[in-house]
mmCIF file of C-alpha atoms and ligand atoms in Angstrom:
data_model
loop_
_atom_site.group_PDB
_atom_site.id
_atom_site.type_symbol
_atom_site.label_atom_id
_atom_site.label_comp_id
_atom_site.label_asym_id
_atom_site.label_seq_id
_atom_site.Cartn_x
_atom_site.Cartn_y
_atom_site.Cartn_z
ATOM 1 C CA MET P 1 -75.569 9.069 56.720
ATOM 2 C CA ASP P 2 -79.002 8.779 58.022
ATOM 3 C CA THR P 3 -79.607 5.729 60.059
ATOM 4 C CA LYS P 4 -83.495 4.725 59.938
ATOM 5 C CA ILE P 5 -84.909 2.689 63.180
ATOM 6 C CA ILE P 6 -87.275 0.813 63.307
ATOM 7 C CA LYS P 7 -89.092 -1.236 65.630
ATOM 8 C CA ILE P 8 -90.340 -4.663 64.890
ATOM 9 C CA ASP P 9 -92.305 -7.082 67.282
ATOM 10 C CA ASN P 10 -90.109 -10.645 68.291
ATOM 11 C CA ASP P 11 -93.846 -12.684 68.278
ATOM 12 C CA HIS P 12 -95.437 -10.774 64.996
ATOM 13 C CA ILE P 13 -92.780 -10.305 62.552
ATOM 14 C CA ASP P 14 -94.354 -7.361 60.513
ATOM 15 C CA SER P 15 -93.059 -8.658 56.892
ATOM 16 C CA THR P 16 -93.442 -5.180 55.284
ATOM 17 C CA LYS P 17 -90.960 -3.362 57.526
ATOM 18 C CA LEU P 18 -88.569 -6.769 57.622
ATOM 19 C CA LYS P 19 -88.642 -5.802 53.722
ATOM 20 C CA GLU P 20 -87.359 -2.501 54.357
ATOM 21 C CA ALA P 21 -84.018 -4.575 55.726
ATOM 22 C CA VAL P 22 -84.277 -7.243 53.531
ATOM 23 C CA ASP P 23 -83.157 -4.516 50.614
ATOM 24 C CA ILE P 24 -81.086 -2.875 52.128
ATOM 25 C CA LEU P 25 -78.842 -6.216 52.923
ATOM 26 C CA LYS P 26 -79.292 -7.267 49.654
ATOM 27 C CA ASN P 27 -77.679 -4.172 48.071
ATOM 28 C CA GLY P 28 -75.101 -4.271 50.091
ATOM 29 C CA GLY P 29 -75.965 -2.111 52.694
ATOM 30 C CA LEU P 30 -75.302 -2.312 56.955
ATOM 31 C CA VAL P 31 -78.565 -3.299 59.304
ATOM 32 C CA ALA P 32 -77.958 -3.610 62.832
ATOM 33 C CA PHE P 33 -80.477 -6.419 64.064
ATOM 34 C CA PRO P 34 -80.806 -8.670 67.529
ATOM 35 C CA THR P 35 -80.001 -11.574 68.052
ATOM 36 C CA GLU P 36 -80.000 -14.205 70.953
ATOM 37 C CA THR P 37 -76.959 -13.161 72.234
ATOM 38 C CA VAL P 38 -76.231 -9.236 71.372
ATOM 39 C CA TYR P 39 -77.246 -7.181 68.317
ATOM 40 C CA GLY P 40 -75.446 -7.749 65.339
ATOM 41 C CA LEU P 41 -74.045 -5.213 62.984
ATOM 42 C CA GLY P 42 -74.982 -7.268 59.150
ATOM 43 C CA ALA P 43 -73.588 -6.864 56.287
ATOM 44 C CA ASP P 44 -73.852 -9.523 52.943
ATOM 45 C CA GLY P 45 -70.984 -11.623 54.115
ATOM 46 C CA LEU P 46 -69.773 -12.647 50.485
ATOM 47 C CA ASN P 47 -69.851 -8.974 49.296
ATOM 48 C CA LYS P 48 -66.037 -7.407 49.668
ATOM 49 C CA ASP P 49 -67.462 -4.104 49.269
ATOM 50 C CA ALA P 50 -70.127 -4.975 51.698
ATOM 51 C CA SER P 51 -67.854 -6.407 54.604
ATOM 52 C CA MET P 52 -65.385 -3.363 54.063
ATOM 53 C CA LYS P 53 -68.212 -0.841 54.931
ATOM 54 C CA ILE P 54 -68.616 -3.359 58.287
ATOM 55 C CA TYR P 55 -64.890 -2.484 59.318
ATOM 56 C CA ALA P 56 -64.769 1.319 58.377
ATOM 57 C CA ALA P 57 -68.337 0.963 60.818
ATOM 58 C CA LYS P 58 -67.273 -0.110 63.569
ATOM 59 C CA GLY P 59 -63.726 0.745 63.426
ATOM 60 C CA ARG P 60 -62.338 -2.768 63.480
ATOM 61 C CA PRO P 61 -58.942 -3.659 62.404
ATOM 62 C CA SER P 62 -59.573 -5.810 59.155
ATOM 63 C CA ASP P 63 -57.133 -8.727 60.718
ATOM 64 C CA ASN P 64 -60.013 -9.657 62.448
ATOM 65 C CA PRO P 65 -62.411 -11.534 60.893
ATOM 66 C CA LEU P 66 -66.441 -11.566 61.127
ATOM 67 C CA ILE P 67 -68.393 -14.421 61.401
ATOM 68 C CA LEU P 68 -71.727 -15.795 58.743
ATOM 69 C CA HIS P 69 -75.195 -16.218 60.015
ATOM 70 C CA ILE P 70 -76.808 -18.656 57.988
ATOM 71 C CA SER P 71 -80.704 -19.926 58.318
ATOM 72 C CA SER P 72 -80.185 -23.437 56.967
ATOM 73 C CA MET P 73 -77.733 -26.616 56.671
ATOM 74 C CA LYS P 74 -77.252 -26.630 53.557
ATOM 75 C CA ALA P 75 -74.794 -23.200 53.849
ATOM 76 C CA LEU P 76 -72.086 -25.429 55.021
ATOM 77 C CA ASP P 77 -72.438 -27.054 51.579
ATOM 78 C CA ASP P 78 -71.343 -23.757 50.622
ATOM 79 C CA LEU P 79 -69.619 -22.086 52.701
ATOM 80 C CA THR P 80 -66.457 -25.250 54.167
ATOM 81 C CA LYS P 81 -64.418 -26.997 52.571
ATOM 82 C CA GLY P 82 -63.493 -30.877 53.368
ATOM 83 C CA ASP P 83 -64.219 -32.892 56.076
ATOM 84 C CA SER P 84 -67.324 -31.069 58.371
ATOM 85 C CA SER P 85 -68.486 -33.828 60.153
ATOM 86 C CA LEU P 86 -67.302 -33.293 63.978
ATOM 87 C CA GLY P 87 -69.031 -29.235 63.022
ATOM 88 C CA ARG P 88 -71.848 -30.675 62.031
ATOM 89 C CA LYS P 89 -72.907 -32.972 64.981
ATOM 90 C CA LEU P 90 -72.809 -29.542 67.274
ATOM 91 C CA ALA P 91 -74.243 -27.858 64.235
ATOM 92 C CA GLN P 92 -77.402 -30.205 64.702
ATOM 93 C CA ALA P 93 -77.583 -30.594 68.485
ATOM 94 C CA PHE P 94 -77.423 -26.760 69.082
ATOM 95 C CA TRP P 95 -78.609 -24.603 65.738
ATOM 96 C CA PRO P 96 -80.371 -22.621 65.335
ATOM 97 C CA GLY P 97 -78.023 -21.166 68.537
ATOM 98 C CA PRO P 98 -75.691 -19.470 70.448
ATOM 99 C CA LEU P 99 -72.919 -21.411 69.297
ATOM 100 C CA THR P 100 -70.112 -20.420 66.255
ATOM 101 C CA LEU P 101 -68.169 -23.210 64.808
ATOM 102 C CA ILE P 102 -65.044 -22.475 62.584
ATOM 103 C CA PHE P 103 -64.680 -24.531 59.052
ATOM 104 C CA ASN P 104 -62.103 -24.601 56.979
ATOM 105 C CA LYS P 105 -63.585 -22.195 54.241
ATOM 106 C CA SER P 106 -64.612 -22.837 51.229
ATOM 107 C CA GLU P 107 -63.325 -20.751 47.697
ATOM 108 C CA LYS P 108 -66.693 -18.623 47.983
ATOM 109 C CA VAL P 109 -65.529 -16.725 50.903
ATOM 110 C CA PRO P 110 -63.833 -13.930 50.450
ATOM 111 C CA LEU P 111 -60.511 -13.510 52.505
ATOM 112 C CA THR P 112 -61.615 -9.886 53.771
ATOM 113 C CA THR P 113 -64.799 -11.240 55.515
ATOM 114 C CA THR P 114 -61.807 -14.134 57.317
ATOM 115 C CA GLY P 115 -59.236 -11.717 57.721
ATOM 116 C CA GLY P 116 -57.161 -13.265 55.566
ATOM 117 C CA LEU P 117 -57.952 -16.380 57.186
ATOM 118 C CA ASP P 118 -58.574 -20.313 55.397
ATOM 119 C CA THR P 119 -60.961 -20.982 57.709
ATOM 120 C CA VAL P 120 -64.828 -19.285 58.091
ATOM 121 C CA ALA P 121 -66.971 -18.405 61.814
ATOM 122 C CA VAL P 122 -70.650 -19.421 60.735
ATOM 123 C CA ARG P 123 -73.390 -19.796 63.077
ATOM 124 C CA MET P 124 -77.229 -19.546 63.055
ATOM 125 C CA PRO P 125 -78.732 -17.698 65.379
ATOM 126 C CA SER P 126 -82.522 -18.658 66.473
ATOM 127 C CA HIS P 127 -83.400 -14.841 67.724
ATOM 128 C CA PRO P 128 -86.403 -14.710 65.019
ATOM 129 C CA ILE P 129 -85.846 -11.302 63.738
ATOM 130 C CA ALA P 130 -82.191 -12.059 62.870
ATOM 131 C CA TYR P 131 -83.263 -15.557 62.002
ATOM 132 C CA GLU P 132 -85.760 -14.410 59.466
ATOM 133 C CA LEU P 133 -83.601 -11.426 58.057
ATOM 134 C CA ILE P 134 -81.290 -13.822 56.815
ATOM 135 C CA ARG P 135 -84.010 -15.890 55.334
ATOM 136 C CA GLN P 136 -85.798 -13.739 52.904
ATOM 137 C CA SER P 137 -82.324 -11.745 52.268
ATOM 138 C CA GLY P 138 -81.036 -15.099 51.093
ATOM 139 C CA VAL P 139 -77.448 -13.911 52.324
ATOM 140 C CA TYR P 140 -75.269 -15.481 54.463
ATOM 141 C CA VAL P 141 -74.599 -12.180 56.958
ATOM 142 C CA ALA P 142 -71.801 -11.733 57.807
ATOM 143 C CA ALA P 143 -71.773 -9.396 61.475
ATOM 144 C CA PRO P 144 -69.897 -8.689 64.357
ATOM 145 C CA SER P 145 -71.321 -7.560 67.123
ATOM 146 C CA ALA P 146 -73.036 -3.563 66.887
ATOM 147 C CA ASN P 147 -70.661 -1.985 68.767
ATOM 148 C CA THR P 148 -67.341 0.320 67.955
ATOM 149 C CA SER P 149 -64.672 -1.242 68.708
ATOM 150 C CA GLY P 150 -63.557 -1.761 71.591
ATOM 151 C CA ARG P 151 -66.332 -1.168 73.688
ATOM 152 C CA PRO P 152 -68.746 -3.438 75.661
ATOM 153 C CA SER P 153 -71.836 -5.206 73.079
ATOM 154 C CA PRO P 154 -74.935 -4.131 72.730
ATOM 155 C CA THR P 155 -77.844 -6.139 74.395
ATOM 156 C CA THR P 156 -80.595 -2.985 73.543
ATOM 157 C CA ALA P 157 -80.817 -1.097 69.702
ATOM 158 C CA GLY P 158 -80.205 2.088 72.812
ATOM 159 C CA HIS P 159 -76.826 0.922 72.518
ATOM 160 C CA VAL P 160 -76.487 0.138 69.015
ATOM 161 C CA ILE P 161 -77.696 3.711 68.995
ATOM 162 C CA GLU P 162 -75.440 4.964 71.154
ATOM 163 C CA ASP P 163 -71.982 3.427 68.949
ATOM 164 C CA MET P 164 -74.220 3.415 65.511
ATOM 165 C CA ASP P 165 -76.579 6.251 64.812
ATOM 166 C CA GLY P 166 -75.086 8.403 61.539
ATOM 167 C CA ARG P 167 -72.822 5.416 60.370
ATOM 168 C CA ILE P 168 -75.038 2.878 59.053
ATOM 169 C CA ASP P 169 -78.618 2.352 56.958
ATOM 170 C CA MET P 170 -80.620 1.154 59.818
ATOM 171 C CA ILE P 171 -80.846 -0.471 63.271
ATOM 172 C CA ILE P 172 -84.021 -2.741 64.007
ATOM 173 C CA ASP P 173 -84.820 -2.614 67.385
ATOM 174 C CA GLY P 174 -86.735 -5.844 68.459
ATOM 175 C CA GLY P 175 -85.312 -5.373 72.716
ATOM 176 C CA LYS P 176 -83.608 -6.655 75.016
ATOM 177 C CA ALA P 177 -80.560 -9.307 73.676
ATOM 178 C CA ASP P 178 -81.667 -11.942 75.997
ATOM 179 C CA ILE P 179 -77.909 -14.173 76.708
ATOM 180 C CA GLY P 180 -76.797 -11.168 76.703
ATOM 181 C CA LEU P 181 -73.052 -12.522 76.312
ATOM 182 C CA GLU P 182 -71.548 -13.559 73.197
ATOM 183 C CA SER P 183 -71.500 -17.000 71.163
ATOM 184 C CA THR P 184 -69.390 -19.628 72.437
ATOM 185 C CA ILE P 185 -67.025 -20.065 69.675
ATOM 186 C CA VAL P 186 -66.046 -23.885 68.811
ATOM 187 C CA ASP P 187 -63.396 -24.470 66.175
ATOM 188 C CA VAL P 188 -63.547 -28.087 64.636
ATOM 189 C CA THR P 189 -61.164 -28.100 61.932
ATOM 190 C CA GLY P 190 -59.459 -30.889 64.515
ATOM 191 C CA GLU P 191 -59.672 -34.059 65.828
ATOM 192 C CA ILE P 192 -61.922 -32.437 68.693
ATOM 193 C CA PRO P 193 -63.417 -29.598 69.311
ATOM 194 C CA VAL P 194 -61.761 -26.637 71.036
ATOM 195 C CA ILE P 195 -63.484 -24.016 72.411
ATOM 196 C CA LEU P 196 -61.824 -20.192 71.566
ATOM 197 C CA ARG P 197 -63.917 -18.034 73.536
ATOM 198 C CA PRO P 198 -66.790 -19.292 76.067
ATOM 199 C CA GLY P 199 -70.447 -18.725 76.242
ATOM 200 C CA PHE P 200 -73.893 -19.392 76.807
ATOM 201 C CA ILE P 201 -73.621 -23.538 75.799
ATOM 202 C CA THR P 202 -70.718 -24.914 78.166
ATOM 203 C CA LEU P 203 -67.315 -27.060 77.517
ATOM 204 C CA GLU P 204 -69.386 -29.679 79.505
ATOM 205 C CA ASP P 205 -72.462 -29.032 76.765
ATOM 206 C CA ILE P 206 -69.805 -29.924 74.141
ATOM 207 C CA GLU P 207 -68.622 -32.599 75.570
ATOM 208 C CA ARG P 208 -71.814 -34.131 75.863
ATOM 209 C CA VAL P 209 -72.107 -34.207 72.541
ATOM 210 C CA THR P 210 -68.840 -35.170 71.122
ATOM 211 C CA GLY P 211 -67.068 -36.663 74.167
ATOM 212 C CA GLU P 212 -64.021 -34.722 74.352
ATOM 213 C CA ALA P 213 -63.431 -31.017 74.275
ATOM 214 C CA GLU P 214 -60.677 -28.098 75.356
ATOM 215 C CA TYR P 215 -60.693 -24.587 76.070
ATOM 216 C CA ASP P 216 -58.065 -22.892 74.004
ATOM 217 C CA ARG P 217 -55.173 -22.475 76.356
ATOM 218 C CA SER P 218 -54.432 -18.782 75.033
ATOM 219 C CA LEU P 219 -57.677 -18.006 76.908
ATOM 220 C CA PHE P 220 -55.793 -18.328 80.508
ATOM 221 C CA GLN P 221 -53.103 -16.137 79.439
ATOM 222 C CA LYS P 222 -52.954 -12.535 79.813
ATOM 223 C CA PRO P 223 -52.256 -10.971 76.431
ATOM 224 C CA SER P 224 -49.172 -9.607 77.418
ATOM 225 C CA THR P 225 -47.828 -12.971 77.967
ATOM 226 C CA GLU P 226 -45.262 -13.407 75.281
ATOM 227 C CA ASN P 227 -46.230 -16.067 72.705
ATOM 228 C CA PHE P 228 -49.752 -14.788 73.338
ATOM 229 C CA LYS P 229 -51.534 -15.804 69.724
ATOM 230 C CA PRO P 230 -54.960 -16.690 70.222
ATOM 231 C CA LYS P 231 -56.562 -18.467 67.765
ATOM 232 C CA ALA P 232 -59.491 -16.398 67.750
ATOM 233 C CA PRO P 233 -57.700 -12.965 66.464
ATOM 234 C CA GLY P 234 -60.582 -11.090 68.424
ATOM 235 C CA MET P 235 -58.910 -12.073 71.307
ATOM 236 C CA LYS P 236 -56.016 -10.279 71.017
ATOM 237 C CA TYR P 237 -57.323 -6.846 71.608
ATOM 238 C CA ARG P 238 -58.533 -4.639 74.238
ATOM 239 C CA HIS P 239 -62.430 -4.985 74.926
ATOM 240 C CA TYR P 240 -65.001 -4.465 76.097
ATOM 241 C CA ALA P 241 -63.336 -1.440 77.995
ATOM 242 C CA PRO P 242 -65.286 0.791 80.361
ATOM 243 C CA LYS P 243 -64.040 4.269 80.547
ATOM 244 C CA GLY P 244 -62.823 3.947 84.009
ATOM 245 C CA GLN P 245 -60.434 1.323 85.793
ATOM 246 C CA LEU P 246 -62.358 -1.840 86.459
ATOM 247 C CA THR P 247 -60.941 -3.610 89.036
ATOM 248 C CA ILE P 248 -62.208 -7.217 89.943
ATOM 249 C CA TYR P 249 -61.708 -8.530 93.504
ATOM 250 C CA GLU P 250 -61.444 -12.592 94.017
ATOM 251 C CA GLY P 251 -61.649 -13.657 97.254
ATOM 252 C CA GLU P 252 -64.749 -15.599 99.881
ATOM 253 C CA SER P 253 -67.963 -12.978 99.598
ATOM 254 C CA ARG P 254 -67.216 -11.102 103.706
ATOM 255 C CA ASN P 255 -63.698 -10.285 102.361
ATOM 256 C CA VAL P 256 -64.553 -8.930 98.822
ATOM 257 C CA ILE P 257 -67.366 -6.705 100.765
ATOM 258 C CA GLN P 258 -64.843 -5.365 102.644
ATOM 259 C CA ALA P 259 -62.040 -4.435 100.227
ATOM 260 C CA ILE P 260 -64.137 -3.272 97.841
ATOM 261 C CA ASN P 261 -65.917 -1.227 100.815
ATOM 262 C CA LYS P 262 -62.136 -0.096 101.825
ATOM 263 C CA GLU P 263 -61.381 1.097 98.103
ATOM 264 C CA ALA P 264 -64.427 2.477 97.335
ATOM 265 C CA ALA P 265 -63.854 4.931 100.327
ATOM 266 C CA LYS P 266 -60.518 6.519 99.871
ATOM 267 C CA LYS P 267 -61.460 6.724 96.360
ATOM 268 C CA GLN P 268 -64.451 8.277 97.023
ATOM 269 C CA SER P 269 -61.805 10.849 99.398
ATOM 270 C CA GLU P 270 -59.740 11.512 96.662
ATOM 271 C CA GLY P 271 -62.528 12.952 94.422
ATOM 272 C CA PHE P 272 -63.270 10.421 92.228
ATOM 273 C CA LYS P 273 -66.305 8.527 90.943
ATOM 274 C CA VAL P 274 -66.908 5.230 91.855
ATOM 275 C CA GLY P 275 -69.143 2.696 90.663
ATOM 276 C CA ILE P 276 -69.639 -0.850 92.495
ATOM 277 C CA ILE P 277 -70.621 -4.100 90.279
ATOM 278 C CA ALA P 278 -72.628 -5.744 93.086
ATOM 279 C CA THR P 279 -75.181 -8.452 93.271
ATOM 280 C CA ASP P 280 -78.699 -8.838 94.418
ATOM 281 C CA GLU P 281 -77.217 -10.832 97.781
ATOM 282 C CA THR P 282 -74.495 -7.918 98.460
ATOM 283 C CA LEU P 283 -75.848 -4.966 97.100
ATOM 284 C CA SER P 284 -77.263 -3.204 101.020
ATOM 285 C CA SER P 285 -73.492 -3.990 101.852
ATOM 286 C CA TYR P 286 -71.620 -1.317 100.102
ATOM 287 C CA GLU P 287 -71.501 2.142 101.805
ATOM 288 C CA ASN P 288 -69.688 4.192 99.164
ATOM 289 C CA GLY P 289 -70.372 5.497 95.364
ATOM 290 C CA ILE P 290 -72.742 4.498 92.643
ATOM 291 C CA ILE P 291 -73.752 0.496 93.730
ATOM 292 C CA LYS P 292 -75.510 -1.218 90.578
ATOM 293 C CA THR P 293 -76.429 -4.746 91.002
ATOM 294 C CA ILE P 294 -75.487 -7.013 88.024
ATOM 295 C CA GLY P 295 -77.931 -9.447 88.645
ATOM 296 C CA THR P 296 -78.611 -12.325 90.968
ATOM 297 C CA ARG P 297 -76.244 -15.215 92.263
ATOM 298 C CA LYS P 298 -79.208 -17.646 92.569
ATOM 299 C CA ASP P 299 -79.350 -17.181 88.640
ATOM 300 C CA GLU P 300 -76.388 -16.920 86.498
ATOM 301 C CA LYS P 301 -77.954 -16.291 83.627
ATOM 302 C CA THR P 302 -79.251 -12.892 85.148
ATOM 303 C CA ILE P 303 -75.977 -12.149 85.908
ATOM 304 C CA ALA P 304 -74.507 -13.156 81.996
ATOM 305 C CA SER P 305 -77.447 -10.702 80.533
ATOM 306 C CA GLY P 306 -76.710 -8.106 83.474
ATOM 307 C CA LEU P 307 -72.775 -7.517 82.308
ATOM 308 C CA PHE P 308 -72.204 -5.114 79.357
ATOM 309 C CA ARG P 309 -75.387 -3.128 80.536
ATOM 310 C CA LEU P 310 -74.120 -2.337 83.903
ATOM 311 C CA LEU P 311 -69.855 -0.980 81.857
ATOM 312 C CA ARG P 312 -72.304 1.003 79.529
ATOM 313 C CA GLU P 313 -74.381 2.596 82.695
ATOM 314 C CA PHE P 314 -71.226 3.372 84.173
ATOM 315 C CA ASP P 315 -69.948 4.845 81.340
ATOM 316 C CA THR P 316 -72.404 7.180 80.696
ATOM 317 C CA GLU P 317 -71.695 7.910 84.886
ATOM 318 C CA GLN P 318 -68.047 9.149 84.177
ATOM 319 C CA ALA P 319 -67.301 6.354 86.823
ATOM 320 C CA ASP P 320 -63.344 6.708 87.169
ATOM 321 C CA TYR P 321 -62.708 3.717 88.834
ATOM 322 C CA ILE P 322 -65.471 0.639 89.615
ATOM 323 C CA TYR P 323 -65.108 -2.117 91.242
ATOM 324 C CA SER P 324 -66.671 -6.096 90.797
ATOM 325 C CA GLU P 325 -67.251 -8.832 92.290
ATOM 326 C CA SER P 326 -66.344 -11.963 90.626
ATOM 327 C CA PHE P 327 -68.173 -14.878 89.505
ATOM 328 C CA TYR P 328 -66.574 -18.252 88.864
ATOM 329 C CA ASP P 329 -68.934 -20.976 90.324
ATOM 330 C CA ASN P 330 -71.740 -20.980 88.588
ATOM 331 C CA PRO P 331 -71.482 -22.324 84.378
ATOM 332 C CA LEU P 332 -71.381 -19.709 82.686
ATOM 333 C CA GLY P 333 -68.659 -18.353 85.440
ATOM 334 C CA GLN P 334 -65.836 -18.949 82.379
ATOM 335 C CA ALA P 335 -67.876 -16.603 79.961
ATOM 336 C CA ILE P 336 -68.827 -14.422 82.568
ATOM 337 C CA MET P 337 -65.195 -14.051 83.625
ATOM 338 C CA ASN P 338 -63.814 -14.112 79.932
ATOM 339 C CA ARG P 339 -65.374 -11.211 79.717
ATOM 340 C CA LEU P 340 -64.797 -9.795 82.741
ATOM 341 C CA LEU P 341 -60.973 -10.028 82.813
ATOM 342 C CA LYS P 342 -60.869 -8.344 79.528
ATOM 343 C CA ALA P 343 -63.013 -5.348 80.452
ATOM 344 C CA ALA P 344 -60.733 -4.643 83.658
ATOM 345 C CA GLY P 345 -57.421 -5.704 81.804
ATOM 346 C CA TYR P 346 -56.981 -8.273 83.505
ATOM 347 C CA HIS P 347 -56.993 -6.153 86.924
ATOM 348 C CA ILE P 348 -57.976 -8.570 89.650
ATOM 349 C CA GLU P 349 -56.673 -8.406 93.452
ATOM 350 C CA LYS P 350 -56.949 -11.583 94.913
ATOM 351 C CA ILE P 351 -57.620 -11.594 98.340
HETATM 352 O O1 TXA J 1 -73.203 -13.655 69.606
HETATM 353 C C1 TXA J 1 -72.034 -13.497 68.552
HETATM 354 O O2 TXA J 1 -71.083 -14.202 67.924
HETATM 355 C C2 TXA J 1 -72.027 -11.807 67.971
HETATM 356 C C3 TXA J 1 -73.935 -12.191 67.462
HETATM 357 C C4 TXA J 1 -73.776 -10.960 66.791
HETATM 358 O O3 TXA J 1 -73.601 -13.462 66.616
HETATM 359 N N1 TXA J 1 -70.912 -11.558 67.151
HETATM 360 C C5 TXA J 1 -70.204 -11.593 67.454
HETATM 361 O O4 TXA J 1 -69.211 -10.964 66.311
HETATM 362 O O5 TXA J 1 -69.568 -11.582 68.395
HETATM 363 P P1 TXA J 1 -67.445 -10.243 66.584
HETATM 364 O O6 TXA J 1 -67.017 -10.203 65.495
HETATM 365 O O7 TXA J 1 -67.884 -9.098 67.379
HETATM 366 O O8 TXA J 1 -66.872 -11.883 67.242
HETATM 367 C C6 TXA J 1 -66.394 -12.537 66.377
HETATM 368 C C7 TXA J 1 -65.211 -13.330 67.247
HETATM 369 C C8 TXA J 1 -63.239 -12.214 67.264
HETATM 370 O O9 TXA J 1 -63.480 -12.597 68.161
HETATM 371 C C9 TXA J 1 -63.234 -13.153 65.668
HETATM 372 O O10 TXA J 1 -61.900 -13.129 65.734
HETATM 373 C C10 TXA J 1 -63.695 -14.902 65.880
HETATM 374 O O11 TXA J 1 -65.081 -14.366 66.450
HETATM 375 N N2 TXA J 1 -63.376 -15.277 64.733
HETATM 376 C C11 TXA J 1 -63.834 -15.397 63.477
HETATM 377 N N3 TXA J 1 -63.267 -15.781 62.940
HETATM 378 C C12 TXA J 1 -62.800 -16.757 63.115
HETATM 379 C C13 TXA J 1 -62.165 -17.181 62.311
HETATM 380 N N4 TXA J 1 -62.422 -17.730 61.248
HETATM 381 N N5 TXA J 1 -61.512 -18.243 63.067
HETATM 382 C C14 TXA J 1 -61.130 -17.426 64.266
HETATM 383 N N6 TXA J 1 -61.942 -16.730 65.246
HETATM 384 C C15 TXA J 1 -62.662 -16.639 64.060
HETATM 385 MG MG1 MG J 2 -67.710 -8.052 69.293
#
């Protein structure tokens, strides 16, 4: 299949170009598009054949459900069933934006889209291209991150091209995805909101609206643990993994730098290619290997937005071993470390 790649300016959306993408979605095809979190791979979410194509293009297990992207609150009447008041409260506060809500699903939503679950994930994105694409197509757009299953999520059109060229109908290049980590997922089917995947919208942000909120307990378990049953099925799969072996070092900065330098020197002397995930503050303290800065600790948003890009870059450079600092001590720490720990297969050295 030939994949058409088009560039659209976020600030002045060219309606003729967007119309082409709209028509593909209406006709059951696949379009990758930018969102404020990561790039999505979209198809008509109520069309079984179209959503099956998403699973095929990504190589995604069929029990891993898709998020439906909407452009108006009216969609909730269509897609959900039962009492949705808790979710609506959060939707009022954070939509359009990087928040996905899990509701009880209506009969309209096919089980192929929800991976066989009775619940449905819904999000209204704020990115102007995503929003307009959904609005103009008039369909509920099922869209996982536009990466091959298992690889880091794409934050640029270039990343999508790496994984999806030749497998889908169109890629819209709208520049860099700002946040760089996927949306916060919150289950609102119970009494209090439960975070299934941490993201840019934090537990504290949610508590401010609903008074109470909690993390799903499986978030802090290793997938190898007995009885590991995350409520977001996607959280059980190997994810974001770079080709090289990633190890995270946690401890006082001075000690972390020393330990990484020692290990990097050892592996390099054995003939391996070594990569280091540093920060602007520590970049000059490392001695060996390919040293890259993820961002600055003065602004954790830069770290969130640099993570997936760096993991992909180390793949391109064919690093055999990658060493990273850890990033718990900031408001986005849970979201960043959730992705980094998965990428490392939970390999963490506490020193
Ligand atoms: O920021 C995002 O959310 C991006 C952009 C494109 O919107 N999308 C995204 O989709 O990250 P995906 O498919 O890569 O991740 C969706 C996650 C998976 O872990 C999946 O298991 C979970 O959401 N999920 C979907 N429906 C669910 C449901 N009904 N119950 C629990 N988890 C669900
Ligand atoms: Mg994904």
